[in-house]
Coordinates of C-alpha atoms in Angstrom, one line a residue:
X20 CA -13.7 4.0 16.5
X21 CA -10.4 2.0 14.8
X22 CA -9.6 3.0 11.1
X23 CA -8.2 1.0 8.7
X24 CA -6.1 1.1 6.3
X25 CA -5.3 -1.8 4.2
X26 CA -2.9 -2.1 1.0
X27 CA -3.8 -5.1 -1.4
X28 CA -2.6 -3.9 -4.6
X29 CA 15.2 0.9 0.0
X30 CA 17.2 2.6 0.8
X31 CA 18.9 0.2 3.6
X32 CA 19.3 1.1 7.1
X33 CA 22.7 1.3 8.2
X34 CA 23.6 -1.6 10.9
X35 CA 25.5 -0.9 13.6
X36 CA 25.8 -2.2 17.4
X37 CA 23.6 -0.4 20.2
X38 CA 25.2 -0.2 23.5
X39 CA 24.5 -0.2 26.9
X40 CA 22.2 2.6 28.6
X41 CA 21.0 3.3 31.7
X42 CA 19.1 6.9 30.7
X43 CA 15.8 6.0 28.7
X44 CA 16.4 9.5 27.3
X45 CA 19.6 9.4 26.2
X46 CA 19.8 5.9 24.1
X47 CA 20.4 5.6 20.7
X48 CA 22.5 3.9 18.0
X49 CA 26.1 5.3 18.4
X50 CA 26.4 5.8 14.4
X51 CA 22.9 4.8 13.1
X52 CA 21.3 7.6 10.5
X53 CA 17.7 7.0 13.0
X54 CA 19.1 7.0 16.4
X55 CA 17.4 4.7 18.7
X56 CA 15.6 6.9 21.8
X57 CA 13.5 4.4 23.0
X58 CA 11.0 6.5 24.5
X59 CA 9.4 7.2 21.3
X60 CA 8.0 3.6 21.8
X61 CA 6.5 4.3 25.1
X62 CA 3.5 6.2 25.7
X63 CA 3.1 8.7 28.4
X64 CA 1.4 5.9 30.9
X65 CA 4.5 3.5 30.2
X66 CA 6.8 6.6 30.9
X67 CA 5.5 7.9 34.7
X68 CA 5.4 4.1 35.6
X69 CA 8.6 3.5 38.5
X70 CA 10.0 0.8 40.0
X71 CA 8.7 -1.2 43.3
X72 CA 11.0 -0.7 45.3
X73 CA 9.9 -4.1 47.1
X74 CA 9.9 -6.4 43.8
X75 CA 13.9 -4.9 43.7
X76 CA 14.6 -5.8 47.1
X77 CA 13.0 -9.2 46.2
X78 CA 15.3 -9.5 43.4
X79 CA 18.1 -8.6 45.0
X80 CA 17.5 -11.3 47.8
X81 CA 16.8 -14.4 45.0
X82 CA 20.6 -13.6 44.5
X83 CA 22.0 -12.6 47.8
X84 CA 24.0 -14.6 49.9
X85 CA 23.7 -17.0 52.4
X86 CA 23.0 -15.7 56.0
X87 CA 21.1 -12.6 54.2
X88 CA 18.5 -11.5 56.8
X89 CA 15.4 -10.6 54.9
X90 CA 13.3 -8.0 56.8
X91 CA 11.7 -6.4 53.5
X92 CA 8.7 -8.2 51.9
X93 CA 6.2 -10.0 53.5
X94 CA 6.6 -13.3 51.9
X95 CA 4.5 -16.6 53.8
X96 CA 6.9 -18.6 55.9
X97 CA 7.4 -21.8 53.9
X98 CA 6.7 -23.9 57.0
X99 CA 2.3 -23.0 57.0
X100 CA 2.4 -24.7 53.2
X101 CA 0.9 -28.0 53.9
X102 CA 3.1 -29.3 50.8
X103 CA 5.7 -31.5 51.5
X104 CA 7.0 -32.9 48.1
X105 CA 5.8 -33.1 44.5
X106 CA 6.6 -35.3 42.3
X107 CA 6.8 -35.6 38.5
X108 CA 6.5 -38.5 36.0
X109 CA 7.7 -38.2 32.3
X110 CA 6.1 -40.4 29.9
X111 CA 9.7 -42.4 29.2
X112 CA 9.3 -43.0 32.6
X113 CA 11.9 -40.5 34.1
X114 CA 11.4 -38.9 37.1
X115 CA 11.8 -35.9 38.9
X116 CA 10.8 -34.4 42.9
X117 CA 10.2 -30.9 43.6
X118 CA 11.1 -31.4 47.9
X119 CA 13.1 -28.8 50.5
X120 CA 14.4 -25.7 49.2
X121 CA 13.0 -26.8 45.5
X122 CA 9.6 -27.4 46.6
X123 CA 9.5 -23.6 48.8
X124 CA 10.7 -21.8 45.8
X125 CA 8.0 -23.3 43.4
X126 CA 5.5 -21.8 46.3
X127 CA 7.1 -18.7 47.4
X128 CA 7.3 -15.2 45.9
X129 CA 9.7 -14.4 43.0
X130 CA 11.5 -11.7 41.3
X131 CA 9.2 -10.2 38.6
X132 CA 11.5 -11.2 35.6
X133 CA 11.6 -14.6 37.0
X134 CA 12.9 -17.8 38.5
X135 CA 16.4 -16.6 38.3
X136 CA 17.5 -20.7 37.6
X137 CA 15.1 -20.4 34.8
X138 CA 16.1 -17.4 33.4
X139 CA 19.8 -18.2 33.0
X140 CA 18.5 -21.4 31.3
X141 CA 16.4 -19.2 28.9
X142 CA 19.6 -16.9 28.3
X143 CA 21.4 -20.4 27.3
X144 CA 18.5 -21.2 25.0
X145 CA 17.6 -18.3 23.2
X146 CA 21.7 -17.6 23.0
X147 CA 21.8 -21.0 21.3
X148 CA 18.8 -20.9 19.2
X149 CA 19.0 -17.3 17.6
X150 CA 22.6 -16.2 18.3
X151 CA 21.1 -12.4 18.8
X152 CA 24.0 -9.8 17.6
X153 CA 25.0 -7.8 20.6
X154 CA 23.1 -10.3 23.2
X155 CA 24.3 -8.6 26.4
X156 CA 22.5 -6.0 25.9
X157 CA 19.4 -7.8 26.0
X158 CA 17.2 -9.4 28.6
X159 CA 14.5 -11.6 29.4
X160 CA 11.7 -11.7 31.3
X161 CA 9.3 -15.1 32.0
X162 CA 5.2 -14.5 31.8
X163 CA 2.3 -15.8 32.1
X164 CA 2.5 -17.2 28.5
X165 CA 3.5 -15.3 25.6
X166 CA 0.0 -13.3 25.2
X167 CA 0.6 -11.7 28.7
X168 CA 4.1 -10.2 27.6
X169 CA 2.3 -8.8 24.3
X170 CA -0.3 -7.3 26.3
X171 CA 2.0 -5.8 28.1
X172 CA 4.1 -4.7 25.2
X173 CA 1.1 -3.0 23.6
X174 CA 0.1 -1.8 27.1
X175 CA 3.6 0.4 27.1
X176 CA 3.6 1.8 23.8
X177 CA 0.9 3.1 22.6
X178 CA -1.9 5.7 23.3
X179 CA -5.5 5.6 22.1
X180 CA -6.0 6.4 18.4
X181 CA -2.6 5.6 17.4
X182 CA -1.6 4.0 14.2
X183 CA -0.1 0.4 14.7
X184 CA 0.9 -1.6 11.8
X185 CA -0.3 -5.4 11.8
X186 CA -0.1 -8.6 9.2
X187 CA -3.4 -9.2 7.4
X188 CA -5.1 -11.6 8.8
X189 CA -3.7 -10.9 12.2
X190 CA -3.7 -13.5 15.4
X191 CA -7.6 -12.7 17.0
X192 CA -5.4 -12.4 20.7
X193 CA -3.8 -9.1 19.2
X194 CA -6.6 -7.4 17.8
X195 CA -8.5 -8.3 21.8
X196 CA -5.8 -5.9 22.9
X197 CA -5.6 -3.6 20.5
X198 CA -9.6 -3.3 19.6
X199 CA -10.2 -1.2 22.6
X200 CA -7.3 1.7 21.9
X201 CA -9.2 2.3 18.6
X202 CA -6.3 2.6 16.7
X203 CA -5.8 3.2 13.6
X204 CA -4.9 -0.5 11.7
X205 CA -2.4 -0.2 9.0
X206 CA -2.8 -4.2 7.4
X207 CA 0.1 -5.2 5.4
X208 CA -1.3 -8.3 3.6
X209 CA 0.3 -11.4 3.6
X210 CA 0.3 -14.0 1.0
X211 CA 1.5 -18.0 1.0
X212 CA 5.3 -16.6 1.9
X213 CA 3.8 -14.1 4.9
X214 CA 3.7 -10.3 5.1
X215 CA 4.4 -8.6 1.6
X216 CA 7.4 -6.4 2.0
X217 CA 6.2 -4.3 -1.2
X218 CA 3.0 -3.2 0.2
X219 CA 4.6 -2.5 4.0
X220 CA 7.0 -0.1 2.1
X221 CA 4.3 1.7 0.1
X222 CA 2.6 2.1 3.6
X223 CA 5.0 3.4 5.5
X224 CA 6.1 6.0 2.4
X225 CA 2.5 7.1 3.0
X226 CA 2.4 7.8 6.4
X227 CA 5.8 9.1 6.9
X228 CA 5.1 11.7 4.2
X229 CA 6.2 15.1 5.0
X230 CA 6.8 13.9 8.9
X231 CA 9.4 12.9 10.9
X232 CA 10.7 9.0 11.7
X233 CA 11.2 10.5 15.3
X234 CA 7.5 11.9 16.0
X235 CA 6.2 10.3 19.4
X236 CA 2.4 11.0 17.9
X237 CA 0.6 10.9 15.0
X238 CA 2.8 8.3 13.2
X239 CA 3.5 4.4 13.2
X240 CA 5.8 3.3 16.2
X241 CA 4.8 -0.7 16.6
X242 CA 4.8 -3.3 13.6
X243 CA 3.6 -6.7 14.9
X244 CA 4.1 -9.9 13.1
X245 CA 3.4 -13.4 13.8
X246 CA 5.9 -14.8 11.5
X247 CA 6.4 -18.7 11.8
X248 CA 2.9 -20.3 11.9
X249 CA 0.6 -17.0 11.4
X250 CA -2.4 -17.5 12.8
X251 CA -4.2 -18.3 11.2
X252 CA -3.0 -19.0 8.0
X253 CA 0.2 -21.1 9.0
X254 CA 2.4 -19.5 6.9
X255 CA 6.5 -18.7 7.6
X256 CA 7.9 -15.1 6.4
X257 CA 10.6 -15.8 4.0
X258 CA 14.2 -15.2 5.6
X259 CA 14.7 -12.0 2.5
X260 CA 11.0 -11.3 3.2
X261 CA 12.0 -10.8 7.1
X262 CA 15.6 -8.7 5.9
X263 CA 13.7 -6.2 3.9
X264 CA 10.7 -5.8 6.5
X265 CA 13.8 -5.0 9.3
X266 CA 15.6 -3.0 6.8
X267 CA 12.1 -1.2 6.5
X268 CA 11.3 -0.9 10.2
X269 CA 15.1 0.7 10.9
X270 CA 14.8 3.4 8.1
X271 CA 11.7 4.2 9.8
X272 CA 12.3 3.7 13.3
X273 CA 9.8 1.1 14.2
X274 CA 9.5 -1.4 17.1
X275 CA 9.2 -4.9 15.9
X276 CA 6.9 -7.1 18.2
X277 CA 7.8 -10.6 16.9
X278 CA 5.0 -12.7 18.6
X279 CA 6.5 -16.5 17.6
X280 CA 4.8 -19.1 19.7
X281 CA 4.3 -21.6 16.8
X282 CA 8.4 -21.6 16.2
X283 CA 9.0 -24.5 17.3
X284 CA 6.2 -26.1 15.6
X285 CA 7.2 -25.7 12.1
X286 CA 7.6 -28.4 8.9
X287 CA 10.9 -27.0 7.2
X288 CA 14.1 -28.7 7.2
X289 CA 15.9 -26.0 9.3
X290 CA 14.6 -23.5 12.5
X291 CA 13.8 -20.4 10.6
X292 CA 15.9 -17.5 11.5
X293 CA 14.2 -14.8 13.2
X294 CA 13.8 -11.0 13.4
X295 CA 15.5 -11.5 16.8
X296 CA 19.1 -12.8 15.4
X297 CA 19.0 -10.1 12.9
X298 CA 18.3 -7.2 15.4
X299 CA 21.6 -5.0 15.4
X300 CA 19.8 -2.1 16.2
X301 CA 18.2 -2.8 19.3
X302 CA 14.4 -2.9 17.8
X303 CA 13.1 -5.9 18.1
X304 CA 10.6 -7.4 21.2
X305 CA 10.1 -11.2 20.5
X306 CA 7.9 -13.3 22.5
X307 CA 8.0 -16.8 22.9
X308 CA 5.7 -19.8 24.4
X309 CA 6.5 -23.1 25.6
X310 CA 2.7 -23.9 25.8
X311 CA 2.4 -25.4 22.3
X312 CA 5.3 -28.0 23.0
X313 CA 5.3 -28.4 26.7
X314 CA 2.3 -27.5 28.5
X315 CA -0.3 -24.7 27.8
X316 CA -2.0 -24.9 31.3
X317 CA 1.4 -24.1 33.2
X318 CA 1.4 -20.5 31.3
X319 CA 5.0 -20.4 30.6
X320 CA 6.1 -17.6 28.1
X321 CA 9.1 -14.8 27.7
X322 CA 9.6 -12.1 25.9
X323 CA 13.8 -11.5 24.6
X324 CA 14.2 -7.7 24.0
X325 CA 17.0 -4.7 24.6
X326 CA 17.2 -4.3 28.1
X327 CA 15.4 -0.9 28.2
X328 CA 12.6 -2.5 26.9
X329 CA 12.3 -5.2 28.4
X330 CA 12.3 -3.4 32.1
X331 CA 9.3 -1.1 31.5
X332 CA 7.6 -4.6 30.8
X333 CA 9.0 -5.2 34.3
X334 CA 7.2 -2.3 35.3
X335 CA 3.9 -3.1 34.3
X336 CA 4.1 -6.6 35.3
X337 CA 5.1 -5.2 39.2
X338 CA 1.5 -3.3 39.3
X339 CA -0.1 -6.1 38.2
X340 CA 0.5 -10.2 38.0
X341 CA 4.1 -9.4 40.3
X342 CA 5.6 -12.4 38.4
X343 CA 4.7 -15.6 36.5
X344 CA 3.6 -18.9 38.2
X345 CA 6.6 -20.2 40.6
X346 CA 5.4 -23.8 40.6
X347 CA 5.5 -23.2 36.8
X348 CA 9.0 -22.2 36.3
X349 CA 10.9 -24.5 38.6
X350 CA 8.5 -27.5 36.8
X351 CA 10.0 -26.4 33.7
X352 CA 13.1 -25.2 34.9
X353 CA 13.9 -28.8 36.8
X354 CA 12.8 -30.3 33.0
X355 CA 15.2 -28.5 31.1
X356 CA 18.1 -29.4 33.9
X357 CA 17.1 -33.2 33.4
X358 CA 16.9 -33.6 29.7
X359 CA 19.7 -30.8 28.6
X360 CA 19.7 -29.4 25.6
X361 CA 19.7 -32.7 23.3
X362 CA 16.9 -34.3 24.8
X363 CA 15.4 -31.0 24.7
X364 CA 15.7 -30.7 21.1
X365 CA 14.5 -34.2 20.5
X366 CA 11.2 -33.6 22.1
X367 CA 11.1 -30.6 20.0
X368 CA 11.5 -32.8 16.6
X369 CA 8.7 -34.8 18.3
X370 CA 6.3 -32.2 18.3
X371 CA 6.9 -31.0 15.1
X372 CA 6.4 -34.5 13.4
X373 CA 3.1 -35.3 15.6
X374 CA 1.6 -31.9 14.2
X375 CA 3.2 -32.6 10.5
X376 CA 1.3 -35.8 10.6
X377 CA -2.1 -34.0 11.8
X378 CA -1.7 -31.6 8.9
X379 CA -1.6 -33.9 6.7
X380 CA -4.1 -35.3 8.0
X381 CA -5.7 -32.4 7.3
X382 CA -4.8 -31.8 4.0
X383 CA -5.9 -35.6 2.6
X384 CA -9.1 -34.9 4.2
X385 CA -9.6 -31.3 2.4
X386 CA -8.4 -32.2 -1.0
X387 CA -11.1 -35.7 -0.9
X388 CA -14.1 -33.2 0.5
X389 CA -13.6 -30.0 -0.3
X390 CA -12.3 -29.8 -3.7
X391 CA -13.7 -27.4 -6.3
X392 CA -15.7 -26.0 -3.1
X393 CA -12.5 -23.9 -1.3
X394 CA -8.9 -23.1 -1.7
X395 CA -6.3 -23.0 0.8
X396 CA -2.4 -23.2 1.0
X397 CA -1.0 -26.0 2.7
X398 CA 0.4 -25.0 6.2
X399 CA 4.2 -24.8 7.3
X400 CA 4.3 -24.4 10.6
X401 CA 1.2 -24.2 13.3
X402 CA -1.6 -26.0 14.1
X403 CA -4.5 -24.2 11.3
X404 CA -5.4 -24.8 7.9
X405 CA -7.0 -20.9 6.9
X406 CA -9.5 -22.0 4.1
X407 CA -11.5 -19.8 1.1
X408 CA -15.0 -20.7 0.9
X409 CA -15.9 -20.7 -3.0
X410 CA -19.1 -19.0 -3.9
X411 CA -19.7 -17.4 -0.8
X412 CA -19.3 -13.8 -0.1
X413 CA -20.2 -13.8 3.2
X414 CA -19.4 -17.2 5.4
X415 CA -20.2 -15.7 9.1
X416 CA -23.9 -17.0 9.5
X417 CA -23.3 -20.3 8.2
X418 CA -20.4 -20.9 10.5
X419 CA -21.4 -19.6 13.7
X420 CA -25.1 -20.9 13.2
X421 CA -25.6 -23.6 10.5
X422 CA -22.4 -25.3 11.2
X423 CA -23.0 -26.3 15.1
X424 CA -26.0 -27.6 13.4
X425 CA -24.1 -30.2 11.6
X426 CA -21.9 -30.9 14.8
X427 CA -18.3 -29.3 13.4
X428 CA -17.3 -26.0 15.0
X429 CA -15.4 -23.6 12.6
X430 CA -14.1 -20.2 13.5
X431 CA -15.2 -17.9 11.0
X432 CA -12.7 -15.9 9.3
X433 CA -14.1 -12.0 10.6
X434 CA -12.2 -12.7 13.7
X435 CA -8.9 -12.2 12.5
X436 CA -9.5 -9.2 10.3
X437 CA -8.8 -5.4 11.8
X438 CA -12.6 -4.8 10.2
X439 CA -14.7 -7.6 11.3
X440 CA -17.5 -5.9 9.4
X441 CA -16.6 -6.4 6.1
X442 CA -17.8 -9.7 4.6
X443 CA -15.7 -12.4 4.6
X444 CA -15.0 -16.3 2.8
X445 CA -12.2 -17.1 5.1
X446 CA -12.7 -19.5 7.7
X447 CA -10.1 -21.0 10.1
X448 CA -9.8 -25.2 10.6
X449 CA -7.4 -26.6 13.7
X450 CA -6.0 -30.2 13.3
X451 CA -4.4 -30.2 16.7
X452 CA -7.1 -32.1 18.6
X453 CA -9.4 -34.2 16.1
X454 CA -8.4 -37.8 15.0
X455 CA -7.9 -38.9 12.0
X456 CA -11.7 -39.9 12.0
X457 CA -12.4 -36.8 13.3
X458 CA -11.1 -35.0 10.8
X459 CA -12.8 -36.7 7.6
X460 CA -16.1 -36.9 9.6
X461 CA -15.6 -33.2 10.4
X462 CA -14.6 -32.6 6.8
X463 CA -17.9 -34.3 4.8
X464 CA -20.1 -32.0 7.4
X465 CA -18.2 -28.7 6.5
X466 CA -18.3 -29.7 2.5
X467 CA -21.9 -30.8 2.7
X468 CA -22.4 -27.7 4.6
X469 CA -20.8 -25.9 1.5
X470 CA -23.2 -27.5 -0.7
X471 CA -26.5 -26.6 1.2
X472 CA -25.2 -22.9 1.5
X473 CA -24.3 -22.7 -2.4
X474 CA -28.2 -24.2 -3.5
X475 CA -29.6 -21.7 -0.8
X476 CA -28.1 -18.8 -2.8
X477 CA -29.4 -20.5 -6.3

């Protein structure tokens, strides 16, 4: 059964460069006090996994030269796919056609990280958007959207029973993963400015007491933080917030899993900086999603990590999916090529005014129906309004059962807790989809809801 431990009440690391390694044993920070061996975030599973020797001979032939005869994997002749051209219409009225060579490598096998085209355009992006210290020593690798790479980041590191340190609330897509390793949840609250360094320190000086920063067991390895856009409660971790919280994690040796897929969906004046442009240790796995600003049915996520890392994710992903949707990548590669990085970046300040305008939407809807019966924050990033129920200790019945009743479906808050036992007046509201009409119709249900629930308990 999971534990829980929840904390509702610096010395700074040393920063220096990691290098590149080729022995998972031997790495480590070349000066740091904690030196990075980055098998203490592995567990024994991720450890005895070994490369495919077929997914490396695919690689190596995505890149070899012309004439290459290719006896090794069984790949489908191109010429049986009854597909002979695809083609794509934007709504400016651009166009694009997947044909020839294009065409067969959207339906043929690729290398497990990726659509090499759309890797090095990823390498351009993430170089551009977060400027990571050290970047060559990183790598990416494209998934099937960013909850496959953190399923296969929790998959590699830990073991059953282990401690794992989360942001309370946490994203429900985390705790569906970790739920079943019954580990034990260390929740660092958050607040209207994200995870509370204060309490994460007071944590971690309480389960470090009297061990080691280096133990492989009985100890925290993994801190993971949705930190632009938490779901659910929308907020973004404060750039000194997100300093102290590394600072934190290198004095006691933690891997950061920065899950970000609402990044780009933020309501500041400037791209928040993240854990990722900080990293100078080499600690950091971030994990990014083009579903909430290009497509979510194409699945098209990638996780940004030190190399080392970011292979054994390789590993797993050989056993299993082999690689992310071809057709997928060279869509979105082909995209990127044909709008560059400015028109890139202008559909990106398109988003995020569309889903500014829905929150406030939102919010003028919540402060005419439900004031004096909830409290919430208003969002800065995301697509959720996280809402306190007044006067009710307990919302989960009238949620899941009374609410469908009055035609408005709410997610209770329970879901995103580490303890969904414990009572709860949370409850979590989406403005991506509704209209305007929606919303207020939706709105005056859940407040008159509210009101019926409040005279039941008279």
């Amino acid at each position: 059964m999971s534990r829980f431990i929840c904390y509702r009440t610096v010395r700074k690391c040393s920063v220096n460069s990691f290098s590149s390694y080729t022995n998972l044993a031997a790495m480590s920070t070349q000066t740091s006090k904690v030196p990075l061996d980055y098998n203490r975030f592995l567990n024994d599973v991720s450890i005895r996994r070994k490369p495919s020797k077929i997914r490396e001979i695919t690689a190596l032939f995505a890149s070899a030269p012309s004439g290459t005869v290719f006896f090794a994997g069984g790949f489908p002749n191109p010429e049986t796919f009854p597909f002979a051209e695809t083609k794509f219409t934007l709504k400016d009225g651009t166009t694009f056609t997947l044909t020839g060579k294009a065409l067969e490598a959207a339906l043929q096998y690729q290398p497990t990280p990726g659509y090499p085209a759309m890797r090095k355009q990823l390498f351009e992006i993430m170089k551009k958007t977060h400027n990571p210290p050290n970047w060559d020593n990183y790598d990416i690798i494209v998934t099937s959207g960013s909850q496959d790479g953190l399923s296969k980041a929790f998959e590699m590191s830990l073991e059953e029973g282990e401690p794992v340190i989360v942001q309370d609330p946490i994203y429900t897509g985390a705790l569906g993963i970790l739920k079943p390793l019954n580990p034990q949840f260390i929740c660092i609250p958050e607040d209207e400015n994200g995870m509370q360094p204060d309490k994460l320190r007071k944590a971690l000086e309480a389960c470090f007491k009297g061990k080691s920063v280096n133990d492989r067991k009985g100890v925290p390895k993994v801190m993971y933080i949705n930190p632009t856009g938490g779901n659910p409660t929308g907020t973004v971790l404060l750039l000194e917030r997100k300093k102290e919280i590394y600072q934190l994690a290198c004095k006691y040796n933690l891997l950061i899993l920065e899950d970000d897929p609402y990044y780009h969906l933020h309501f500041l004046d400037e791209n928040p900086q993240s854990f990722l442009s900080m990293d100078t240790e080499g600690r950091v796995l971030r994990f990014d999603s083009y579903s909430k600003i290009l497509s979510s049915g194409l699945r098209m996520g990638f996780v940004s990590g030190p190399k080392p890392l970011v292979k054994r994710i390789e590993l797993h992903m050989q056993v299993a999916s082999l690689h992310a949707s071809s057709l997928s990548q060279v869509i979105i590669s082909n995209l990127l090529e044909l709008w560059k990085t400015d028109k890139f970046e202008e559909h990106v300040k398109s988003v995020q005014k569309y889903y500014k305008s829905k929150r406030d939407m939102m919010i003028r809807a919540a402060e005419k129906h439900l004031t004096g019966l909830a409290e919430w924050t208003v969002p800065k990033a995301g697509m959720f309004l996280w809402i306190k129920v007044n006067g009710i200790k307990d919302v989960n019945e009238m949620v899941t059962v009374r609410a469908v009743k009055r035609n408005v479906l709410i997610v209770p808050g329970h879901v995103f807790m580490a303890d969904a036992s414990k009572p709860c007046q949370y409850v979590r509201l989406s403005y991506s989809m509704p209209t305007e009409e929606e919303i207020n119709r939706g709105m005056e249900n859940f407040a008159q809801l509210i009101k019926e629930e409040l005279s039941l308990q008279k």
